[in-house]
Amino acid sequence: MKFFKIYLNKVSNKVLLIFINIIFLISFTYCKTQKKDKNLNKIKYATNANNEFSWKIEEGTSIYYIRLSANDYIENINDNEYFKKLLGKYKFSDYSYIKNTNEFVNLSISEDPIENRFLISHKYSYDLNIDSLGKVNLNVYYPIEKEGGYSFNLSKDDFDMIKNILGNVSVKELDNKFYIKNNKSTQSIIINNQYIINDFKSLKSNLDIYAILMFSNYLTMKYIDKKIPNNIKYSIESSNYITTRPVPELIDD
């Protein structure tokens, strides 16, 4: 009888230990998921009457506000009545995502905005490349004050963000469907050295492709605004699929 009690106690202890480990694993997984969700759920989007996207990325009380005409960084939305009122006019939705299942090799993006108040509007004419480790090489052409090369690493959160955005993009959807040979557009994207996107007329309502461009505008505003250029010009594949950049006309204030 005594032996039987000892045996039961051992079994009970093992069961209890297994139960505790299961609870710990569930809690850890939940917390990790919540952290990822919190990171990506800070991306919101809205559309206007012309079906053009506006985006905001929330980082605490700070907001990166990104749209076709201009970008803005609002350091504290609670202290900025103008942008609080402006953003309040839009019905923003959460940008949802699925966990990235595509192998990420690299991403190159080129953009030449139809804009010449570059500094005021936080817009850049640029080529950039993000490699599989989150390292960015980037050329800026305008504004002249920021012209030059840049090389830096994305934060883990920002690298996860772009990988998860790309996870929303179907490889089958990309396979030459949005590429026009000899088409010179003001924007081009190349994913994994393979999928070329330069037919943006067919992509006007494609939320996920425009989320990629949103991210590149967020990246330039967040990182390049604070950095000093080097004298290196990086070779970036997407630059081969964009219009030749004209010198922007100056606008008198």
PDB file of C-alpha atoms in Angstrom:
ATOM      1  CA  MET A   1       0.000   0.000   0.000  1.00  0.00           C
ATOM      2  CA  LYS A   2       2.836   2.346   0.911  1.00  0.00           C
ATOM      3  CA  PHE A   3       4.565   1.559  -2.380  1.00  0.00           C
ATOM      4  CA  PHE A   4       1.327   2.291  -4.250  1.00  0.00           C
ATOM      5  CA  LYS A   5       1.025   5.728  -2.576  1.00  0.00           C
ATOM      6  CA  ILE A   6       4.621   6.584  -3.484  1.00  0.00           C
ATOM      7  CA  TYR A   7       3.932   5.529  -7.065  1.00  0.00           C
ATOM      8  CA  LEU A   8       0.786   7.699  -7.219  1.00  0.00           C
ATOM      9  CA  ASN A   9       2.693  10.682  -5.860  1.00  0.00           C
ATOM     10  CA  LYS A  10       5.383  10.288  -8.527  1.00  0.00           C
ATOM     11  CA  VAL A  11       2.784  10.005 -11.273  1.00  0.00           C
ATOM     12  CA  SER A  12       0.912  13.033  -9.911  1.00  0.00           C
ATOM     13  CA  ASN A  13       4.116  15.076  -9.811  1.00  0.00           C
ATOM     14  CA  LYS A  14       4.946  14.143 -13.397  1.00  0.00           C
ATOM     15  CA  VAL A  15       1.439  15.022 -14.571  1.00  0.00           C
ATOM     16  CA  LEU A  16       1.635  18.334 -12.693  1.00  0.00           C
ATOM     17  CA  LEU A  17       5.028  19.113 -14.246  1.00  0.00           C
ATOM     18  CA  ILE A  18       3.730  18.326 -17.735  1.00  0.00           C
ATOM     19  CA  PHE A  19       0.670  20.503 -17.100  1.00  0.00           C
ATOM     20  CA  ILE A  20       2.857  23.417 -15.918  1.00  0.00           C
ATOM     21  CA  ASN A  21       5.070  23.100 -19.007  1.00  0.00           C
ATOM     22  CA  ILE A  22       2.025  23.112 -21.295  1.00  0.00           C
ATOM     23  CA  ILE A  23       0.651  26.246 -19.600  1.00  0.00           C
ATOM     24  CA  PHE A  24       4.054  27.951 -19.919  1.00  0.00           C
ATOM     25  CA  LEU A  25       4.321  27.043 -23.613  1.00  0.00           C
ATOM     26  CA  ILE A  26       0.813  28.332 -24.352  1.00  0.00           C
ATOM     27  CA  SER A  27       1.514  31.582 -22.474  1.00  0.00           C
ATOM     28  CA  PHE A  28       4.850  32.086 -24.252  1.00  0.00           C
ATOM     29  CA  THR A  29       3.310  31.466 -27.685  1.00  0.00           C
ATOM     30  CA  TYR A  30       0.410  33.821 -26.939  1.00  0.00           C
ATOM     31  CA  CYS A  31       2.720  36.604 -25.745  1.00  0.00           C
ATOM     32  CA  LYS A  32       4.934  36.201 -28.802  1.00  0.00           C
ATOM     33  CA  THR A  33       1.913  36.319 -31.107  1.00  0.00           C
ATOM     34  CA  GLN A  34       0.552  39.371 -29.334  1.00  0.00           C
ATOM     35  CA  LYS A  35       3.893  41.115 -29.761  1.00  0.00           C
ATOM     36  CA  LYS A  36       3.904  40.390 -33.510  1.00  0.00           C
ATOM     37  CA  ASP A  37       0.291  41.465 -33.867  1.00  0.00           C
ATOM     38  CA  LYS A  38       1.043  44.685 -31.996  1.00  0.00           C
ATOM     39  CA  ASN A  39       3.929  45.390 -34.368  1.00  0.00           C
ATOM     40  CA  LEU A  40       1.908  44.895 -37.549  1.00  0.00           C
ATOM     41  CA  ASN A  41      -1.408  46.238 -36.300  1.00  0.00           C
ATOM     42  CA  LYS A  42       0.167  49.656 -35.988  1.00  0.00           C
ATOM     43  CA  ILE A  43      -0.206  49.906 -39.802  1.00  0.00           C
ATOM     44  CA  LYS A  44      -3.505  51.518 -40.829  1.00  0.00           C
ATOM     45  CA  TYR A  45      -4.800  52.490 -44.249  1.00  0.00           C
ATOM     46  CA  ALA A  46      -7.624  54.494 -45.791  1.00  0.00           C
ATOM     47  CA  THR A  47      -8.741  55.308 -49.331  1.00  0.00           C
ATOM     48  CA  ASN A  48     -10.021  58.560 -50.796  1.00  0.00           C
ATOM     49  CA  ALA A  49     -12.626  59.194 -53.497  1.00  0.00           C
ATOM     50  CA  ASN A  50     -10.016  58.462 -56.202  1.00  0.00           C
ATOM     51  CA  ASN A  51      -9.212  55.101 -54.603  1.00  0.00           C
ATOM     52  CA  GLU A  52      -5.753  56.344 -53.569  1.00  0.00           C
ATOM     53  CA  PHE A  53      -4.273  54.938 -50.386  1.00  0.00           C
ATOM     54  CA  SER A  54      -3.250  56.888 -47.318  1.00  0.00           C
ATOM     55  CA  TRP A  55      -1.287  55.169 -44.582  1.00  0.00           C
ATOM     56  CA  LYS A  56      -0.309  55.783 -41.014  1.00  0.00           C
ATOM     57  CA  ILE A  57       2.159  53.847 -38.914  1.00  0.00           C
ATOM     58  CA  GLU A  58       1.727  54.349 -35.199  1.00  0.00           C
ATOM     59  CA  GLU A  59       4.688  54.186 -32.831  1.00  0.00           C
ATOM     60  CA  GLY A  60       3.321  55.140 -29.435  1.00  0.00           C
ATOM     61  CA  THR A  61       2.051  58.712 -29.742  1.00  0.00           C
ATOM     62  CA  SER A  62       4.163  59.274 -32.880  1.00  0.00           C
ATOM     63  CA  ILE A  63       2.729  58.765 -36.362  1.00  0.00           C
ATOM     64  CA  TYR A  64       4.253  58.397 -39.813  1.00  0.00           C
ATOM     65  CA  TYR A  65       1.595  59.645 -42.243  1.00  0.00           C
ATOM     66  CA  ILE A  66       2.257  58.505 -45.830  1.00  0.00           C
ATOM     67  CA  ARG A  67       0.332  59.335 -49.004  1.00  0.00           C
ATOM     68  CA  LEU A  68       0.814  60.073 -52.693  1.00  0.00           C
ATOM     69  CA  SER A  69       1.292  63.835 -52.400  1.00  0.00           C
ATOM     70  CA  ALA A  70       3.449  64.053 -49.268  1.00  0.00           C
ATOM     71  CA  ASN A  71       4.710  62.302 -46.158  1.00  0.00           C
ATOM     72  CA  ASP A  72       4.727  63.625 -42.613  1.00  0.00           C
ATOM     73  CA  TYR A  73       6.167  62.604 -39.271  1.00  0.00           C
ATOM     74  CA  ILE A  74       4.042  63.699 -36.309  1.00  0.00           C
ATOM     75  CA  GLU A  75       6.136  63.380 -33.160  1.00  0.00           C
ATOM     76  CA  ASN A  76       3.197  63.557 -30.757  1.00  0.00           C
ATOM     77  CA  ILE A  77      -0.298  63.372 -32.232  1.00  0.00           C
ATOM     78  CA  ASN A  78      -1.824  64.486 -28.926  1.00  0.00           C
ATOM     79  CA  ASP A  79      -0.029  67.838 -29.224  1.00  0.00           C
ATOM     80  CA  ASN A  80      -0.801  68.424 -32.892  1.00  0.00           C
ATOM     81  CA  GLU A  81      -4.372  69.614 -33.401  1.00  0.00           C
ATOM     82  CA  TYR A  82      -3.960  70.086 -37.163  1.00  0.00           C
ATOM     83  CA  PHE A  83      -3.028  66.473 -37.907  1.00  0.00           C
ATOM     84  CA  LYS A  84      -5.363  65.117 -35.243  1.00  0.00           C
ATOM     85  CA  LYS A  85      -8.249  66.826 -37.047  1.00  0.00           C
ATOM     86  CA  LEU A  86      -6.966  65.866 -40.522  1.00  0.00           C
ATOM     87  CA  LEU A  87      -6.482  62.181 -39.699  1.00  0.00           C
ATOM     88  CA  GLY A  88      -9.832  62.133 -37.926  1.00  0.00           C
ATOM     89  CA  LYS A  89     -11.554  62.738 -41.277  1.00  0.00           C
ATOM     90  CA  TYR A  90     -10.433  59.346 -42.604  1.00  0.00           C
ATOM     91  CA  LYS A  91     -11.800  55.953 -41.714  1.00  0.00           C
ATOM     92  CA  PHE A  92      -8.596  53.986 -41.175  1.00  0.00           C
ATOM     93  CA  SER A  93      -8.621  50.190 -41.135  1.00  0.00           C
ATOM     94  CA  ASP A  94      -6.023  47.793 -39.753  1.00  0.00           C
ATOM     95  CA  TYR A  95      -3.677  46.399 -42.377  1.00  0.00           C
ATOM     96  CA  SER A  96      -3.888  42.651 -41.777  1.00  0.00           C
ATOM     97  CA  TYR A  97      -1.232  40.163 -42.756  1.00  0.00           C
ATOM     98  CA  ILE A  98      -0.345  36.513 -42.839  1.00  0.00           C
ATOM     99  CA  LYS A  99       2.931  35.106 -41.556  1.00  0.00           C
ATOM    100  CA  ASN A 100       5.523  35.264 -44.325  1.00  0.00           C
ATOM    101  CA  THR A 101       5.890  31.827 -45.941  1.00  0.00           C
ATOM    102  CA  ASN A 102       7.905  32.960 -48.974  1.00  0.00           C
ATOM    103  CA  GLU A 103      11.686  32.746 -48.779  1.00  0.00           C
ATOM    104  CA  PHE A 104      12.960  36.319 -48.614  1.00  0.00           C
ATOM    105  CA  VAL A 105      16.082  36.861 -50.729  1.00  0.00           C
ATOM    106  CA  ASN A 106      15.971  40.570 -51.400  1.00  0.00           C
ATOM    107  CA  LEU A 107      13.751  43.467 -52.381  1.00  0.00           C
ATOM    108  CA  SER A 108      14.684  46.415 -54.580  1.00  0.00           C
ATOM    109  CA  ILE A 109      12.513  49.482 -55.088  1.00  0.00           C
ATOM    110  CA  SER A 110      12.963  52.610 -57.192  1.00  0.00           C
ATOM    111  CA  GLU A 111      10.717  55.628 -57.063  1.00  0.00           C
ATOM    112  CA  ASP A 112      10.733  59.071 -58.633  1.00  0.00           C
ATOM    113  CA  PRO A 113       7.772  60.951 -57.123  1.00  0.00           C
ATOM    114  CA  ILE A 114       5.870  63.515 -59.157  1.00  0.00           C
ATOM    115  CA  GLU A 115       6.907  66.149 -56.659  1.00  0.00           C
ATOM    116  CA  ASN A 116       9.535  68.846 -56.407  1.00  0.00           C
ATOM    117  CA  ARG A 117       9.147  70.146 -52.877  1.00  0.00           C
ATOM    118  CA  PHE A 118      11.120  67.183 -51.674  1.00  0.00           C
ATOM    119  CA  LEU A 119      12.321  68.475 -48.301  1.00  0.00           C
ATOM    120  CA  ILE A 120       8.986  70.000 -47.347  1.00  0.00           C
ATOM    121  CA  SER A 121       7.004  66.903 -48.313  1.00  0.00           C
ATOM    122  CA  HIS A 122       9.541  64.331 -47.003  1.00  0.00           C
ATOM    123  CA  LYS A 123       9.650  62.707 -50.430  1.00  0.00           C
ATOM    124  CA  TYR A 124      12.748  61.186 -52.006  1.00  0.00           C
ATOM    125  CA  SER A 125      13.816  60.131 -55.470  1.00  0.00           C
ATOM    126  CA  TYR A 126      15.679  56.927 -54.670  1.00  0.00           C
ATOM    127  CA  ASP A 127      16.742  53.356 -55.415  1.00  0.00           C
ATOM    128  CA  LEU A 128      16.987  50.940 -52.498  1.00  0.00           C
ATOM    129  CA  ASN A 129      17.788  47.296 -51.881  1.00  0.00           C
ATOM    130  CA  ILE A 130      17.038  45.210 -48.770  1.00  0.00           C
ATOM    131  CA  ASP A 131      18.935  41.918 -48.509  1.00  0.00           C
ATOM    132  CA  SER A 132      18.071  38.706 -46.653  1.00  0.00           C
ATOM    133  CA  LEU A 133      19.660  39.988 -43.419  1.00  0.00           C
ATOM    134  CA  GLY A 134      17.817  43.316 -43.391  1.00  0.00           C
ATOM    135  CA  LYS A 135      20.744  45.402 -44.660  1.00  0.00           C
ATOM    136  CA  VAL A 136      19.735  48.379 -46.801  1.00  0.00           C
ATOM    137  CA  ASN A 137      21.799  49.969 -49.583  1.00  0.00           C
ATOM    138  CA  LEU A 138      20.180  53.099 -50.940  1.00  0.00           C
ATOM    139  CA  ASN A 139      20.869  55.880 -53.452  1.00  0.00           C
ATOM    140  CA  VAL A 140      19.137  59.249 -53.057  1.00  0.00           C
ATOM    141  CA  TYR A 141      18.971  61.624 -56.048  1.00  0.00           C
ATOM    142  CA  TYR A 142      16.639  64.312 -54.718  1.00  0.00           C
ATOM    143  CA  PRO A 143      16.428  66.381 -52.614  1.00  0.00           C
ATOM    144  CA  ILE A 144      19.906  67.633 -53.454  1.00  0.00           C
ATOM    145  CA  GLU A 145      20.591  68.168 -49.737  1.00  0.00           C
ATOM    146  CA  LYS A 146      20.377  64.395 -49.154  1.00  0.00           C
ATOM    147  CA  GLU A 147      21.955  63.233 -52.430  1.00  0.00           C
ATOM    148  CA  GLY A 148      24.357  60.301 -52.082  1.00  0.00           C
ATOM    149  CA  GLY A 149      24.569  56.716 -50.873  1.00  0.00           C
ATOM    150  CA  TYR A 150      23.382  55.218 -47.602  1.00  0.00           C
ATOM    151  CA  SER A 151      23.982  51.834 -46.002  1.00  0.00           C
ATOM    152  CA  PHE A 152      22.396  50.682 -42.734  1.00  0.00           C
ATOM    153  CA  ASN A 153      20.509  47.842 -41.059  1.00  0.00           C
ATOM    154  CA  LEU A 154      16.773  47.827 -40.434  1.00  0.00           C
ATOM    155  CA  SER A 155      15.575  47.302 -36.886  1.00  0.00           C
ATOM    156  CA  LYS A 156      14.196  43.822 -36.214  1.00  0.00           C
ATOM    157  CA  ASP A 157      10.634  45.187 -36.012  1.00  0.00           C
ATOM    158  CA  ASP A 158      10.949  47.024 -39.326  1.00  0.00           C
ATOM    159  CA  PHE A 159      12.527  44.014 -41.059  1.00  0.00           C
ATOM    160  CA  ASP A 160       9.723  41.780 -39.761  1.00  0.00           C
ATOM    161  CA  MET A 161       7.226  44.346 -41.020  1.00  0.00           C
ATOM    162  CA  ILE A 162       8.382  44.280 -44.639  1.00  0.00           C
ATOM    163  CA  LYS A 163       8.769  40.481 -44.656  1.00  0.00           C
ATOM    164  CA  ASN A 164       5.206  40.077 -43.415  1.00  0.00           C
ATOM    165  CA  ILE A 165       3.885  42.582 -45.962  1.00  0.00           C
ATOM    166  CA  LEU A 166       5.592  40.513 -48.668  1.00  0.00           C
ATOM    167  CA  GLY A 167       3.957  37.437 -47.146  1.00  0.00           C
ATOM    168  CA  ASN A 168       0.624  38.867 -48.330  1.00  0.00           C
ATOM    169  CA  VAL A 169       1.813  38.934 -51.936  1.00  0.00           C
ATOM    170  CA  SER A 170       1.130  35.773 -53.910  1.00  0.00           C
ATOM    171  CA  VAL A 171       4.050  34.595 -56.051  1.00  0.00           C
ATOM    172  CA  LYS A 172       1.572  33.282 -58.644  1.00  0.00           C
ATOM    173  CA  GLU A 173      -0.016  36.716 -58.735  1.00  0.00           C
ATOM    174  CA  LEU A 174       3.347  38.310 -59.436  1.00  0.00           C
ATOM    175  CA  ASP A 175       4.551  36.003 -62.181  1.00  0.00           C
ATOM    176  CA  ASN A 176       4.950  38.538 -65.026  1.00  0.00           C
ATOM    177  CA  LYS A 177       1.380  39.796 -64.634  1.00  0.00           C
ATOM    178  CA  PHE A 178       2.457  43.291 -63.607  1.00  0.00           C
ATOM    179  CA  TYR A 179       5.524  43.661 -65.807  1.00  0.00           C
ATOM    180  CA  ILE A 180       5.544  45.427 -69.177  1.00  0.00           C
ATOM    181  CA  LYS A 181       8.702  45.151 -71.260  1.00  0.00           C
ATOM    182  CA  ASN A 182      10.245  48.539 -72.076  1.00  0.00           C
ATOM    183  CA  ASN A 183       7.719  50.264 -69.834  1.00  0.00           C
ATOM    184  CA  LYS A 184       9.425  53.117 -68.007  1.00  0.00           C
ATOM    185  CA  SER A 185       7.355  54.076 -64.995  1.00  0.00           C
ATOM    186  CA  THR A 186       8.039  56.324 -62.021  1.00  0.00           C
ATOM    187  CA  GLN A 187       8.027  53.282 -59.717  1.00  0.00           C
ATOM    188  CA  SER A 188       9.453  49.784 -59.941  1.00  0.00           C
ATOM    189  CA  ILE A 189       9.724  46.848 -57.543  1.00  0.00           C
ATOM    190  CA  ILE A 190      11.736  43.640 -57.892  1.00  0.00           C
ATOM    191  CA  ILE A 191      11.123  40.820 -55.415  1.00  0.00           C
ATOM    192  CA  ASN A 192      13.752  38.091 -54.905  1.00  0.00           C
ATOM    193  CA  ASN A 193      15.634  39.082 -58.087  1.00  0.00           C
ATOM    194  CA  GLN A 194      12.817  37.491 -60.068  1.00  0.00           C
ATOM    195  CA  TYR A 195       9.448  39.216 -59.969  1.00  0.00           C
ATOM    196  CA  ILE A 196       9.439  42.619 -61.663  1.00  0.00           C
ATOM    197  CA  ILE A 197       6.580  45.038 -61.065  1.00  0.00           C
ATOM    198  CA  ASN A 198       6.355  48.195 -63.157  1.00  0.00           C
ATOM    199  CA  ASP A 199       2.767  48.218 -64.469  1.00  0.00           C
ATOM    200  CA  PHE A 200       1.213  50.365 -61.773  1.00  0.00           C
ATOM    201  CA  LYS A 201      -1.852  51.256 -63.857  1.00  0.00           C
ATOM    202  CA  SER A 202      -2.997  47.664 -63.343  1.00  0.00           C
ATOM    203  CA  LEU A 203      -2.153  47.877 -59.655  1.00  0.00           C
ATOM    204  CA  LYS A 204      -4.104  50.940 -58.645  1.00  0.00           C
ATOM    205  CA  SER A 205      -6.258  49.045 -56.146  1.00  0.00           C
ATOM    206  CA  ASN A 206      -3.719  46.394 -55.085  1.00  0.00           C
ATOM    207  CA  LEU A 207      -3.396  47.068 -51.367  1.00  0.00           C
ATOM    208  CA  ASP A 208      -0.393  44.820 -50.746  1.00  0.00           C
ATOM    209  CA  ILE A 209       1.775  46.170 -53.572  1.00  0.00           C
ATOM    210  CA  TYR A 210       1.108  49.700 -52.376  1.00  0.00           C
ATOM    211  CA  ALA A 211       1.950  48.562 -48.847  1.00  0.00           C
ATOM    212  CA  ILE A 212       5.447  47.773 -50.172  1.00  0.00           C
ATOM    213  CA  LEU A 213       5.762  51.320 -51.540  1.00  0.00           C
ATOM    214  CA  MET A 214       4.348  52.652 -48.280  1.00  0.00           C
ATOM    215  CA  PHE A 215       7.109  50.823 -46.411  1.00  0.00           C
ATOM    216  CA  SER A 216       9.851  52.288 -48.625  1.00  0.00           C
ATOM    217  CA  ASN A 217       8.508  55.801 -47.951  1.00  0.00           C
ATOM    218  CA  TYR A 218       8.372  55.019 -44.233  1.00  0.00           C
ATOM    219  CA  LEU A 219      11.951  53.716 -44.428  1.00  0.00           C
ATOM    220  CA  THR A 220      13.347  56.789 -46.196  1.00  0.00           C
ATOM    221  CA  MET A 221      11.552  59.167 -43.848  1.00  0.00           C
ATOM    222  CA  LYS A 222      12.525  57.280 -40.676  1.00  0.00           C
ATOM    223  CA  TYR A 223      16.150  56.494 -41.517  1.00  0.00           C
ATOM    224  CA  ILE A 224      17.409  58.879 -44.220  1.00  0.00           C
ATOM    225  CA  ASP A 225      16.076  62.071 -42.617  1.00  0.00           C
ATOM    226  CA  LYS A 226      18.591  61.501 -39.798  1.00  0.00           C
ATOM    227  CA  LYS A 227      21.623  60.252 -41.768  1.00  0.00           C
ATOM    228  CA  ILE A 228      24.532  61.803 -43.659  1.00  0.00           C
ATOM    229  CA  PRO A 229      25.216  60.358 -47.144  1.00  0.00           C
ATOM    230  CA  ASN A 230      28.410  58.663 -48.254  1.00  0.00           C
ATOM    231  CA  ASN A 231      30.045  58.949 -51.681  1.00  0.00           C
ATOM    232  CA  ILE A 232      29.142  55.440 -52.848  1.00  0.00           C
ATOM    233  CA  LYS A 233      26.634  54.770 -55.633  1.00  0.00           C
ATOM    234  CA  TYR A 234      25.130  51.314 -55.172  1.00  0.00           C
ATOM    235  CA  SER A 235      24.102  49.041 -58.028  1.00  0.00           C
ATOM    236  CA  ILE A 236      20.372  48.420 -57.587  1.00  0.00           C
ATOM    237  CA  GLU A 237      18.433  46.336 -60.105  1.00  0.00           C
ATOM    238  CA  SER A 238      15.089  48.162 -59.901  1.00  0.00           C
ATOM    239  CA  SER A 239      16.732  51.341 -61.252  1.00  0.00           C
ATOM    240  CA  ASN A 240      16.751  49.687 -64.700  1.00  0.00           C
ATOM    241  CA  TYR A 241      12.949  49.811 -64.828  1.00  0.00           C
ATOM    242  CA  ILE A 242      12.308  53.444 -63.957  1.00  0.00           C
ATOM    243  CA  THR A 243      12.227  56.632 -66.019  1.00  0.00           C
ATOM    244  CA  THR A 244      15.400  58.680 -66.350  1.00  0.00           C
ATOM    245  CA  ARG A 245      15.233  61.182 -63.543  1.00  0.00           C
ATOM    246  CA  PRO A 246      14.875  64.784 -64.736  1.00  0.00           C
ATOM    247  CA  VAL A 247      16.149  67.656 -62.636  1.00  0.00           C
ATOM    248  CA  PRO A 248      13.074  68.926 -60.752  1.00  0.00           C
ATOM    249  CA  GLU A 249      11.938  72.457 -61.385  1.00  0.00           C
ATOM    250  CA  LEU A 250      12.180  74.822 -58.466  1.00  0.00           C
ATOM    251  CA  ILE A 251       9.007  76.370 -57.113  1.00  0.00           C
ATOM    252  CA  ASP A 252       9.146  79.838 -55.632  1.00  0.00           C
ATOM    253  CA  ASP A 253       7.602  80.061 -52.178  1.00  0.00           C
TER     254      ASP A 253
END
